[in-house]
Coordinates of C-alpha atoms in Angstrom, one line a residue:
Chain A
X1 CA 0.0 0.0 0.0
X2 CA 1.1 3.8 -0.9
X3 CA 1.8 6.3 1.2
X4 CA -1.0 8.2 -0.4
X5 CA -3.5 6.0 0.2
X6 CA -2.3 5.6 3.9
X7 CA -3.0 9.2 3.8
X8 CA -6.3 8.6 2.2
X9 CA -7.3 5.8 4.8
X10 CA -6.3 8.2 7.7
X11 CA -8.5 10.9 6.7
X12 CA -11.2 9.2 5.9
X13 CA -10.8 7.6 9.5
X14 CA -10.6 11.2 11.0
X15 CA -13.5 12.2 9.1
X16 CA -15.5 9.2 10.3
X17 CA -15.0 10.1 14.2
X18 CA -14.7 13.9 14.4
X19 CA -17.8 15.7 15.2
X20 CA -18.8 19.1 14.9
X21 CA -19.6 21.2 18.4
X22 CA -22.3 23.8 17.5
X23 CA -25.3 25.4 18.7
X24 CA -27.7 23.5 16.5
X25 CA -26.6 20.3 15.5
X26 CA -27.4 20.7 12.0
X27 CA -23.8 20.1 11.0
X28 CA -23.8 16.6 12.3
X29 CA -27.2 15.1 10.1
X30 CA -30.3 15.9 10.5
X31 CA -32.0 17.0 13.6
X32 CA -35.7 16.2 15.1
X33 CA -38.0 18.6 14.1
X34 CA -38.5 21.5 16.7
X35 CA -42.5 22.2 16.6
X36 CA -44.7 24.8 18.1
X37 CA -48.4 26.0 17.9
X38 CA -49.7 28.9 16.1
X39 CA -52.6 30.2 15.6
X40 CA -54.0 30.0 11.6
X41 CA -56.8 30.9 9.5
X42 CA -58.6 30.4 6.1
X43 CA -59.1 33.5 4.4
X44 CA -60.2 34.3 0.8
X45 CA -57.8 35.0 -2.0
X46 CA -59.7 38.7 -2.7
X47 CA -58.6 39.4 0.9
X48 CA -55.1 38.4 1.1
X49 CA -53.7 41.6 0.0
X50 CA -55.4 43.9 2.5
X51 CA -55.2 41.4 5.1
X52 CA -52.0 41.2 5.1
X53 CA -51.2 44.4 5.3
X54 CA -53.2 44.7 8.4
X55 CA -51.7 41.9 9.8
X56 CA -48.2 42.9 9.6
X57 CA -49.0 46.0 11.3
X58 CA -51.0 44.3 14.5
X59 CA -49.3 40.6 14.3
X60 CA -46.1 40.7 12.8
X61 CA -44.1 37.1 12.9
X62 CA -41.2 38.9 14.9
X63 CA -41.5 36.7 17.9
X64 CA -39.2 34.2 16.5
X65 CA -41.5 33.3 13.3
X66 CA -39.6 34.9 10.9
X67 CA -38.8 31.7 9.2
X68 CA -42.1 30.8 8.3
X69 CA -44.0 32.1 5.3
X70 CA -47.3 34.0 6.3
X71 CA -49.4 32.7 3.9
X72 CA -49.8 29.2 1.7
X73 CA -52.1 28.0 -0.9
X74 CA -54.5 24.5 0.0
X75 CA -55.8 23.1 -2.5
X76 CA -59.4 22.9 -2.2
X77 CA -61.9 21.4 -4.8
X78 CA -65.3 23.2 -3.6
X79 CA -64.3 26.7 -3.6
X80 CA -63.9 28.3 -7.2
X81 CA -60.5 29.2 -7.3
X82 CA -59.5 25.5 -6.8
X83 CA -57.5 26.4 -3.7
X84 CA -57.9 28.5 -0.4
X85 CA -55.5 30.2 1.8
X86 CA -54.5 30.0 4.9
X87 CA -52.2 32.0 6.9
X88 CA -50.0 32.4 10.2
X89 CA -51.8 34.8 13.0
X90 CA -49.1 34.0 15.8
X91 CA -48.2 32.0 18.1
X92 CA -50.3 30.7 20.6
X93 CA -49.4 32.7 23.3
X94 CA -49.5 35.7 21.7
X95 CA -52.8 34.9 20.5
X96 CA -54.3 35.0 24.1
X97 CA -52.7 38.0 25.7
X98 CA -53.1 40.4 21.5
X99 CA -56.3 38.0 20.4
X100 CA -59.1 40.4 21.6
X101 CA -57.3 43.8 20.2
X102 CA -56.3 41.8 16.9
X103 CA -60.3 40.1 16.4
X104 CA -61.3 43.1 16.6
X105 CA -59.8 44.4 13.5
X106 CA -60.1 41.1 11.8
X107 CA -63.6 40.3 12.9
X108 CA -65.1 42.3 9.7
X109 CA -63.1 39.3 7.1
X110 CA -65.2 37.0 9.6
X111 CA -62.5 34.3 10.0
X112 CA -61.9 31.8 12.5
X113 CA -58.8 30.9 13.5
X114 CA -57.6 27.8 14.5
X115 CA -54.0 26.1 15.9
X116 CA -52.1 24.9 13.7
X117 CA -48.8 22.5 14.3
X118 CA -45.6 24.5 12.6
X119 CA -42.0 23.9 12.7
X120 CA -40.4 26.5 15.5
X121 CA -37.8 26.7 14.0
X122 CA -35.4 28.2 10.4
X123 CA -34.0 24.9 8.5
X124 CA -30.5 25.2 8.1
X125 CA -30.1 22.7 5.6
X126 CA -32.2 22.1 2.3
X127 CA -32.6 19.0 3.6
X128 CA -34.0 20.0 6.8
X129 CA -36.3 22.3 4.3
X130 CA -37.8 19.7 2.5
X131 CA -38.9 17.7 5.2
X132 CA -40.1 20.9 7.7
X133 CA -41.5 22.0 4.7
X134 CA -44.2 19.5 5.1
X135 CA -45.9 21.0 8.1
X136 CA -45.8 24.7 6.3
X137 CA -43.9 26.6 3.6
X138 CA -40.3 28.2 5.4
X139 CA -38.0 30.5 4.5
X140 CA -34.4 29.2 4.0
X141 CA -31.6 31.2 3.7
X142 CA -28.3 29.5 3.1
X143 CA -24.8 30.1 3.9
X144 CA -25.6 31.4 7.3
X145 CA -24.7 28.1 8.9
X146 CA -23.2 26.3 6.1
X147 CA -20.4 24.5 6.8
X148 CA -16.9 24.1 4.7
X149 CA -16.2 20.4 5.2
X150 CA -12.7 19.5 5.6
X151 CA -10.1 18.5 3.4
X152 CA -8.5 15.3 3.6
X153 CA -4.9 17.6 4.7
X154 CA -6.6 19.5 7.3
X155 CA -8.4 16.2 9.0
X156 CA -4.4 14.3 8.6
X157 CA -2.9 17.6 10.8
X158 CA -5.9 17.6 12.7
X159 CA -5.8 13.9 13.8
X160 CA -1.8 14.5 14.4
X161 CA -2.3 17.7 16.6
X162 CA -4.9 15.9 18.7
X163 CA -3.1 12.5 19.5
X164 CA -0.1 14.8 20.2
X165 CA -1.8 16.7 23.1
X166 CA -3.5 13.2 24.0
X167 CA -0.5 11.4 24.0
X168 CA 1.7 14.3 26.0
X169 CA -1.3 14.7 28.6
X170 CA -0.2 11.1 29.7
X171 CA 3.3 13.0 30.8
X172 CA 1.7 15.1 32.7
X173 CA 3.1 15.3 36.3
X174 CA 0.9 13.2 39.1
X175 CA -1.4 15.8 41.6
X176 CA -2.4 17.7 38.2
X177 CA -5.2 17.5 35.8
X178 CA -3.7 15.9 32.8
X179 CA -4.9 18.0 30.2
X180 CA -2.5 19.7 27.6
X181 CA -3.5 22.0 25.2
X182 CA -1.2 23.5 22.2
X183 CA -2.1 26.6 20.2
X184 CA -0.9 26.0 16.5
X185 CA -0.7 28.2 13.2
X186 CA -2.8 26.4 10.7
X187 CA -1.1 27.6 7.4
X188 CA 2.7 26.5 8.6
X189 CA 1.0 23.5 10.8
X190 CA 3.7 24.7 13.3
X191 CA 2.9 24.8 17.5
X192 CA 3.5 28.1 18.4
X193 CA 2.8 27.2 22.2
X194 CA 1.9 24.2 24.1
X195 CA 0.7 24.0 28.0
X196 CA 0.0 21.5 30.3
X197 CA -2.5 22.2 33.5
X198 CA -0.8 23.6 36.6
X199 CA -4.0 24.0 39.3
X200 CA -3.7 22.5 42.2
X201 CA -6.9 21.1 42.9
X202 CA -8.9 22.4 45.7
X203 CA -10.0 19.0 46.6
X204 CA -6.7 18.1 47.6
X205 CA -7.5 20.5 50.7
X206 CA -10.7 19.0 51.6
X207 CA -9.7 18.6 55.3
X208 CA -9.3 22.2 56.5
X209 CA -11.7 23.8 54.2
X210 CA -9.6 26.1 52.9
X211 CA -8.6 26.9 49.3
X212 CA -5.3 27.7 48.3
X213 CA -6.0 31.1 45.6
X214 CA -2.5 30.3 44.0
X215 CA -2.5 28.5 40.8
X216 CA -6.0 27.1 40.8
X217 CA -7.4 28.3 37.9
X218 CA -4.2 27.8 35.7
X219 CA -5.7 25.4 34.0
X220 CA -4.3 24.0 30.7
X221 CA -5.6 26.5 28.1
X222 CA -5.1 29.4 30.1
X223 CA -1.5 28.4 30.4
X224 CA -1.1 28.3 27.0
X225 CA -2.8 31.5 26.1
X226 CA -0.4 33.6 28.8
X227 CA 2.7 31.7 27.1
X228 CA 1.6 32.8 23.5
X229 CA 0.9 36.6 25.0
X230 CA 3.4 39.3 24.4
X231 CA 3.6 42.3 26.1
X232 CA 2.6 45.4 24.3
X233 CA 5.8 47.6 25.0
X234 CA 7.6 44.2 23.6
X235 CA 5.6 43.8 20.6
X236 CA 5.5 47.4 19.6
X237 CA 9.4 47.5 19.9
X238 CA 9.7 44.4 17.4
X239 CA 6.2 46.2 15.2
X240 CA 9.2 49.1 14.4
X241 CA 11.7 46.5 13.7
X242 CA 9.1 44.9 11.4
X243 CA 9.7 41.6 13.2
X244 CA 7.2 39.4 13.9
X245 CA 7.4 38.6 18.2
X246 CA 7.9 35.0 17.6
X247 CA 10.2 35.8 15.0
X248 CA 12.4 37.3 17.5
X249 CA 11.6 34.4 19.6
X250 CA 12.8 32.3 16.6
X251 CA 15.9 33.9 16.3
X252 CA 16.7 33.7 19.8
X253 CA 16.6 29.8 19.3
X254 CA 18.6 29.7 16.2
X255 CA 15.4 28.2 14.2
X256 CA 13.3 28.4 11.0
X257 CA 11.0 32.0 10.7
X258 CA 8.2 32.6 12.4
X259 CA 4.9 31.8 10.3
X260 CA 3.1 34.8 12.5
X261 CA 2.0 37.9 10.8
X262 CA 3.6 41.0 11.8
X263 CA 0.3 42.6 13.5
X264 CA -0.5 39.2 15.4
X265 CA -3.6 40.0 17.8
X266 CA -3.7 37.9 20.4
X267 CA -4.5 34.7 19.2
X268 CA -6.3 35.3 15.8
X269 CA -6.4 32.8 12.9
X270 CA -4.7 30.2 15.9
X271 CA -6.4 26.6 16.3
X272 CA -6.1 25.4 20.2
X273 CA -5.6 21.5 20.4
X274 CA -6.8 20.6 24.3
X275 CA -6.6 16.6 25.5
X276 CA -9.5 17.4 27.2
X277 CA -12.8 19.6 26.5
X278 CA -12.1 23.8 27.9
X279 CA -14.4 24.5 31.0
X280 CA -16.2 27.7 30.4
X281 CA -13.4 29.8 31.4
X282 CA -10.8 28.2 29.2
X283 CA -13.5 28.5 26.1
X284 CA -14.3 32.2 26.7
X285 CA -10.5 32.9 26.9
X286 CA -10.0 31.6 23.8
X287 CA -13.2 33.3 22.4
X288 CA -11.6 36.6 23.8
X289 CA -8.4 35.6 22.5
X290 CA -9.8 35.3 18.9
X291 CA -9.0 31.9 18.3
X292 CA -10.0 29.9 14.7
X293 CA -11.1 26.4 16.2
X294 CA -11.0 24.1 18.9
X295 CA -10.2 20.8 18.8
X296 CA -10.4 18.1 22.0
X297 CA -9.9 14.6 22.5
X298 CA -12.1 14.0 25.3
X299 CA -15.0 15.0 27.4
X300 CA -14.9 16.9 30.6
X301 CA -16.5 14.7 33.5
X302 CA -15.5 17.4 36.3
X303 CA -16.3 20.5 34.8
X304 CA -19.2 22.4 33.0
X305 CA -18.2 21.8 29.5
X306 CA -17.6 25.2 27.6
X307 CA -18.6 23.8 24.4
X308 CA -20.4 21.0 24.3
X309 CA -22.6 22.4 27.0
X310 CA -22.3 25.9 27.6
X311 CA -21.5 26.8 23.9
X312 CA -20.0 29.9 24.2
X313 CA -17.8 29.6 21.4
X314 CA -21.0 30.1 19.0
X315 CA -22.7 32.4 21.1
X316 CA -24.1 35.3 18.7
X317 CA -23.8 37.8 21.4
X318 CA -20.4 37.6 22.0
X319 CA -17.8 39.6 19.4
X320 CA -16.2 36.1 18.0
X321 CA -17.1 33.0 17.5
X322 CA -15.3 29.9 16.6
X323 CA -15.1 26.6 15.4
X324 CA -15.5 23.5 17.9
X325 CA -14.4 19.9 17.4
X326 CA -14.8 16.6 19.5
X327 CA -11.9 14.2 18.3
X328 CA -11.5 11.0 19.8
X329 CA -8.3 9.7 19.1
X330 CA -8.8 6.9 20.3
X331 CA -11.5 5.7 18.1
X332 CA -9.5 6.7 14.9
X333 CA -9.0 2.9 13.4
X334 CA -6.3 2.8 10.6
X335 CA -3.4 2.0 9.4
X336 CA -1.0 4.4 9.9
Chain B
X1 CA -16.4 49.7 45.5
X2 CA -14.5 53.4 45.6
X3 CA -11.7 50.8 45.2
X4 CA -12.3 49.1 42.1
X5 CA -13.5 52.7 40.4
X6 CA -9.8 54.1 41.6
X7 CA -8.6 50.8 39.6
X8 CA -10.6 51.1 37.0
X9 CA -9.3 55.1 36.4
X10 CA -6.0 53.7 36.5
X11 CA -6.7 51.3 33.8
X12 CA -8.1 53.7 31.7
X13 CA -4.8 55.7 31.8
X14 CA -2.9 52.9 30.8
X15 CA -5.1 52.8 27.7
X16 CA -6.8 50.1 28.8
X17 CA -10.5 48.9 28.8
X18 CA -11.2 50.8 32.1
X19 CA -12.6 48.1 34.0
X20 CA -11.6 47.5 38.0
X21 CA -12.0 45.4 41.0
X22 CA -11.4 44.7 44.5
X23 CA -11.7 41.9 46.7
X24 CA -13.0 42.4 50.5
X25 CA -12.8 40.0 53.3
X26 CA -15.3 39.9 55.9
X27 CA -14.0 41.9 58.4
X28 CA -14.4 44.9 55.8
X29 CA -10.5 44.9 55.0
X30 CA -9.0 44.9 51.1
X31 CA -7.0 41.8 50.3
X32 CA -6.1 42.8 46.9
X33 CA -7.1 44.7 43.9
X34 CA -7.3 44.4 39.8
X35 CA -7.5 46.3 36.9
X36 CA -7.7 45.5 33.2
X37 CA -4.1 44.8 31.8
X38 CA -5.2 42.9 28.8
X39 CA -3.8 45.2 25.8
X40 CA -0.5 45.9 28.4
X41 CA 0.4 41.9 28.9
X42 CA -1.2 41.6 24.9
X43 CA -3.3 38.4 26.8
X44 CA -7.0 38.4 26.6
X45 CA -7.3 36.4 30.1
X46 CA -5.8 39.4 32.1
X47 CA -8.6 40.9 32.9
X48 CA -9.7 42.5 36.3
X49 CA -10.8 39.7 38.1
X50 CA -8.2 37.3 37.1
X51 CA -5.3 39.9 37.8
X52 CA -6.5 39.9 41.6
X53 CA -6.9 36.5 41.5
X54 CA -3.0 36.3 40.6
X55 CA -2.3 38.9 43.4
X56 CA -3.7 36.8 46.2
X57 CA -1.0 34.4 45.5
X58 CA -0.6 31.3 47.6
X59 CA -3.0 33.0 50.5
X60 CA -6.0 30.7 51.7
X61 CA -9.5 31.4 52.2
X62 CA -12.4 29.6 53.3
X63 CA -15.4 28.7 50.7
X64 CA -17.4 32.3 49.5
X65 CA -15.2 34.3 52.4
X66 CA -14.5 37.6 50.1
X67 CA -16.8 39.5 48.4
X68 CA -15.5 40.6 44.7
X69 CA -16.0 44.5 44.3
X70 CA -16.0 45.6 40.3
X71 CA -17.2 47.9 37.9
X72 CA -18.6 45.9 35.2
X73 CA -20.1 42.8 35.2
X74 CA -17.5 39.6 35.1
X75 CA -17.4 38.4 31.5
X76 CA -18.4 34.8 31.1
X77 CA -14.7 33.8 31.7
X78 CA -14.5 35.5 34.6
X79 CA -17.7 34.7 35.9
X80 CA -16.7 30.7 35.2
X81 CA -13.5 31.3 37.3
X82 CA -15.1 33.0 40.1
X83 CA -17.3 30.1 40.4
X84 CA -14.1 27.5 40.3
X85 CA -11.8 29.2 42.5
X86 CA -14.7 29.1 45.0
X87 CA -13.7 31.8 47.7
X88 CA -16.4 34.9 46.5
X89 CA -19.5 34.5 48.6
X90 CA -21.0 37.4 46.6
X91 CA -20.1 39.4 43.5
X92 CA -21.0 43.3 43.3
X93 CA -20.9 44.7 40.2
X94 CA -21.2 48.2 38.6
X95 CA -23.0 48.2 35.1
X96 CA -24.0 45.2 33.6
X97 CA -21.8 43.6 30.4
X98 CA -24.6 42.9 27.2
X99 CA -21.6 41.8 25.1
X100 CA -20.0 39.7 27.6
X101 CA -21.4 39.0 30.8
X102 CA -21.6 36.5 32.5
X103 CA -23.6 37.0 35.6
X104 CA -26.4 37.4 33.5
X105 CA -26.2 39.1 30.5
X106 CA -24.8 36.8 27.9
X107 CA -24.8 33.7 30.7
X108 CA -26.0 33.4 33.9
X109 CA -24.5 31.6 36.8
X110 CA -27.5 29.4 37.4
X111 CA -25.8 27.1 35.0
X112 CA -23.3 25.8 37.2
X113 CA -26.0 24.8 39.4
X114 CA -27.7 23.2 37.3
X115 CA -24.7 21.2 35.3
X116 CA -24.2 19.2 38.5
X117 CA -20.7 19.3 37.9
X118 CA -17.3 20.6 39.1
X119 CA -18.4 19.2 43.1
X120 CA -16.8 20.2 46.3
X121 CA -14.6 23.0 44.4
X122 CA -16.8 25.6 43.5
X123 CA -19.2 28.0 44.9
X124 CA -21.9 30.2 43.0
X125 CA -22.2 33.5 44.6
X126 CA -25.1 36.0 45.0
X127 CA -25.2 38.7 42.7
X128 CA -25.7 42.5 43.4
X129 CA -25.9 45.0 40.7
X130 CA -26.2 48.6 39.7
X131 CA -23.6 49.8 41.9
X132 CA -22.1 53.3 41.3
X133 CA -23.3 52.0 37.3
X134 CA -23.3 55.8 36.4
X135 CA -19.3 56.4 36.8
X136 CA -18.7 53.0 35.6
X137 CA -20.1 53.2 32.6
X138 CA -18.6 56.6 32.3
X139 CA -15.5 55.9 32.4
X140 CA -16.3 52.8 29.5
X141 CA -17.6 56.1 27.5
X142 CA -14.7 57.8 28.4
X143 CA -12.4 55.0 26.6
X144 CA -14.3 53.9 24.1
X145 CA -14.5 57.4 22.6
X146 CA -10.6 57.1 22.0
X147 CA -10.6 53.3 20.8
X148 CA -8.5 50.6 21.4
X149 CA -5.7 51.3 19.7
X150 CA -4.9 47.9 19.6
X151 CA -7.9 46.2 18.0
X152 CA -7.9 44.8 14.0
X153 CA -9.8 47.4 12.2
X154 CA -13.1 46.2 12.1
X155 CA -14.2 44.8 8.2
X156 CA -16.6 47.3 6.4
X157 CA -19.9 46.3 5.8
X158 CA -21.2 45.3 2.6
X159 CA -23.9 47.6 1.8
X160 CA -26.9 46.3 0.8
X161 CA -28.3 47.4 -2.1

């Protein structure tokens, strides 16, 4: 067998075991339908124009319907069109606290409304749309969560990167967490900084209740970050020089150039390799830090998970958002 | 909380976000203080909160013994170590944080109750908010109408046509 296809059987390995950490789960097949009940009602076609003016004056589908369409045609034999018309009021809560200033406009078409059973949520797929589609016409707008599948190269670093951190983690002296993380610059696939965990557990203290302050949250990630941070006076200094920092750094230790742009911020365009998922502190330090993706090995039994759980790294409110990956390692089965 | 204002004015003279905080024990007395260094150290975890932390050093402290005095509302990060370090009993804060905080705003702390994780170690304080807001958020104005110098310009917006 080639060392291509070695290549080939890795990556498809990878590709076979990593899974996407997002808000939705859309990226990872498709999910169960979200429903919700809203309020509809047949109306005739001569109306729909002036009704639906009115209507998105007194009940407009801002309360989180915005993906569905207002209105959609039913075919119907007995009317002379061929078809009727039905259409979105609200939700069903709405309907009970607006309903009696909203009837009151709409009691002259002399329509009855009735619940209706409606996806609650946009499809981020077309796939999703085709099947939510079912319960009433949506509105799908791509590329808002699409998702660039990875190339065979990036899954091969990817996989070497994570069994890198899993395998030094193992190092990792005994009375610490052993996680390791590594921050690494994706075009030149070079580690710019690795990390292990340095807390101290509180636990080991249990006895006299007290909590040593020192060193207990320098936790694997946050290690990492601090090591890759440069002081602005130092940075500005090399910024005249035109240097890169690291490349200073480089030169220092006699090796190859720095990949970093000159005007590195913080961590921007970095991936961060962790042995074990980021509690939320790690994952909003990185989010702060402007990190490109995360990638872990394992799950985090002892803390609130940052990503998987807490999913602050695709939090819209927050400035930056990032990529998140679960990687087993472990389970990757191939030759190598 | 005249403290972590006096912090916060220093901050802002370095150039930085302008965002302080002290911690208090119970008998009223300040055990150490904090302001944002996060542009200065070029690390984005040197905020307030986490540069007190540092400047406790090896002390010791009983479960929720200090209460954490600061300007602005701990963002998520700091919020989450707070919680893990385990020694704030209560957390009073200035003006809340939309973009970032996470005593509320962006998350709430409730979620460490409800995880059911991290045991013995950590310990989710009561909140107080709205104190001395006004001057807080004055002296964010204050900054914010110079910039961070040190931010990436921000991409343009498409127009829409």
């Amino acid at each position: 067998m080639g060392a291509h296809d070695a290549d080939n059987n890795l990556s498809a390995a990878v590709r076979s075991v990593i899974h996407k950490v997002a808000a939705s789960g859309a990226e990872n097949g498709p999910r169960e339908i979200p429903l919700c009940k809203v309020y509809v009602t047949d109306i005739n076609p001569e109306d729909a124009s002036n009704l639906l003016r009115i209507l998105s004056r007194i009940l407009p589908l801002s309360d989180g319907l915005s993906h569905l369409k207002r209105i959609r045609r039913v075919p119907c034999i007995s009317t002379p069109k061929g078809f009727t018309l039905e259409v979105v009021l609200c939700r069903e809560e709405t309907w009970l606290h607006r309903g009696q200033h909203t009837t009151k406009e709409l009691s002259r078409f002399q329509y009855e409304a009735r619940l209706a059973t409606v996806p609650a949520a946009a499809p981020l797929s077309k796939d999703e749309l085709k099947k939510w589609g079912e319960y009433w016409p949506l509105i799908y707008k791509p590329g808002r969560e699409q998702h660039t599948p990875l190339t065979p190269i990036e899954l091969r670093r990817m996989f070497i990167h994570a069994n890198y951190v899993h395998d030094k983690s193992k190092e990792v002296a005994q009375g610490n967490s052993p996680v390791v993380a590594t921050l690494v610059h994706p075009e030149s696939n070079a580690i710019v900084a690795e990390s292990a965990d340095s807390s101290q557990r509180a636990t080991n203290t249990k006895g006299d209740k007290t909590i040593p302050t020192n060193s207990c949250l320098a936790h694997a990630v946050i290690n990492c970050v601090s090591a890759f941070a440069v002081p602005h006076s130092e940075s500005a200094r090399h910024r005249k020089r035109g240097l890169a920092i690291s490349e200073s750094r480089y030169e220092e230790t006699g090796e190859k150039k720095s990949p970093l742009p000159v005007d590195q911020y913080l961590c921007t365009g970095l991936d961060c390799y962790v042995s074990r998922e980021p509690c939320v502190m790690c994952t909003m330090a990185l989010v702060h830090s402007r990190i490109r993706r995360i990638i872990f090995v394992a799950h985090n039994n002892d803390q609130l998970g940052g990503l998987s759980e807490a999913k602050v790294h695709c939090e819209v409110a927050l400035n930056h958002r990032c990529e998140a990956y679960f990687l087993p390692v472990l389970a990757v089965h191939c030759d190598k | 909380m005249e403290k972590a204002l006096e912090e916060a004015r220093k901050a802002l003279e370095r150039g930085e976000v302008p965002v302080g905080c002290a911690l208090i024990d119970t008998k009223g007395k300040c055990v150490a203080v904090g302001s944002n260094r996060t542009n200065e150290l070029g690390n984005a975890t040197s905020h307030a909160e986490l540069v007190a932390f540092e400047a406790l050093g090896a002390q010791k402290f009983n479960r929720g013994e200090l209460t954490l005095y600061v300007t602005c509302e701990p963002c998520v990060m700091c919020a989450a170590a707070i919680v893990q370090i385990g020694i704030i009993g209560k957390i009073v804060f200035g003006c809340s944080n939309p973009r970032f905080g996470g005593c509320g705003s962006v998350r709430s702390l409730n979620m460490y109750k409800e995880c059911g994780k991290g045991g013995d170690d950590m310990f989710v304080p009561e909140i107080q908010s709205g104190v001395e807001a006004a001057t807080a958020v004055q002296l964010l104005g204050e900054f914010y109408t110079r910039s961070n110098p040190n931010a990436p310009k921000p991409k343009k917006r498409r127009v829409k046509k």
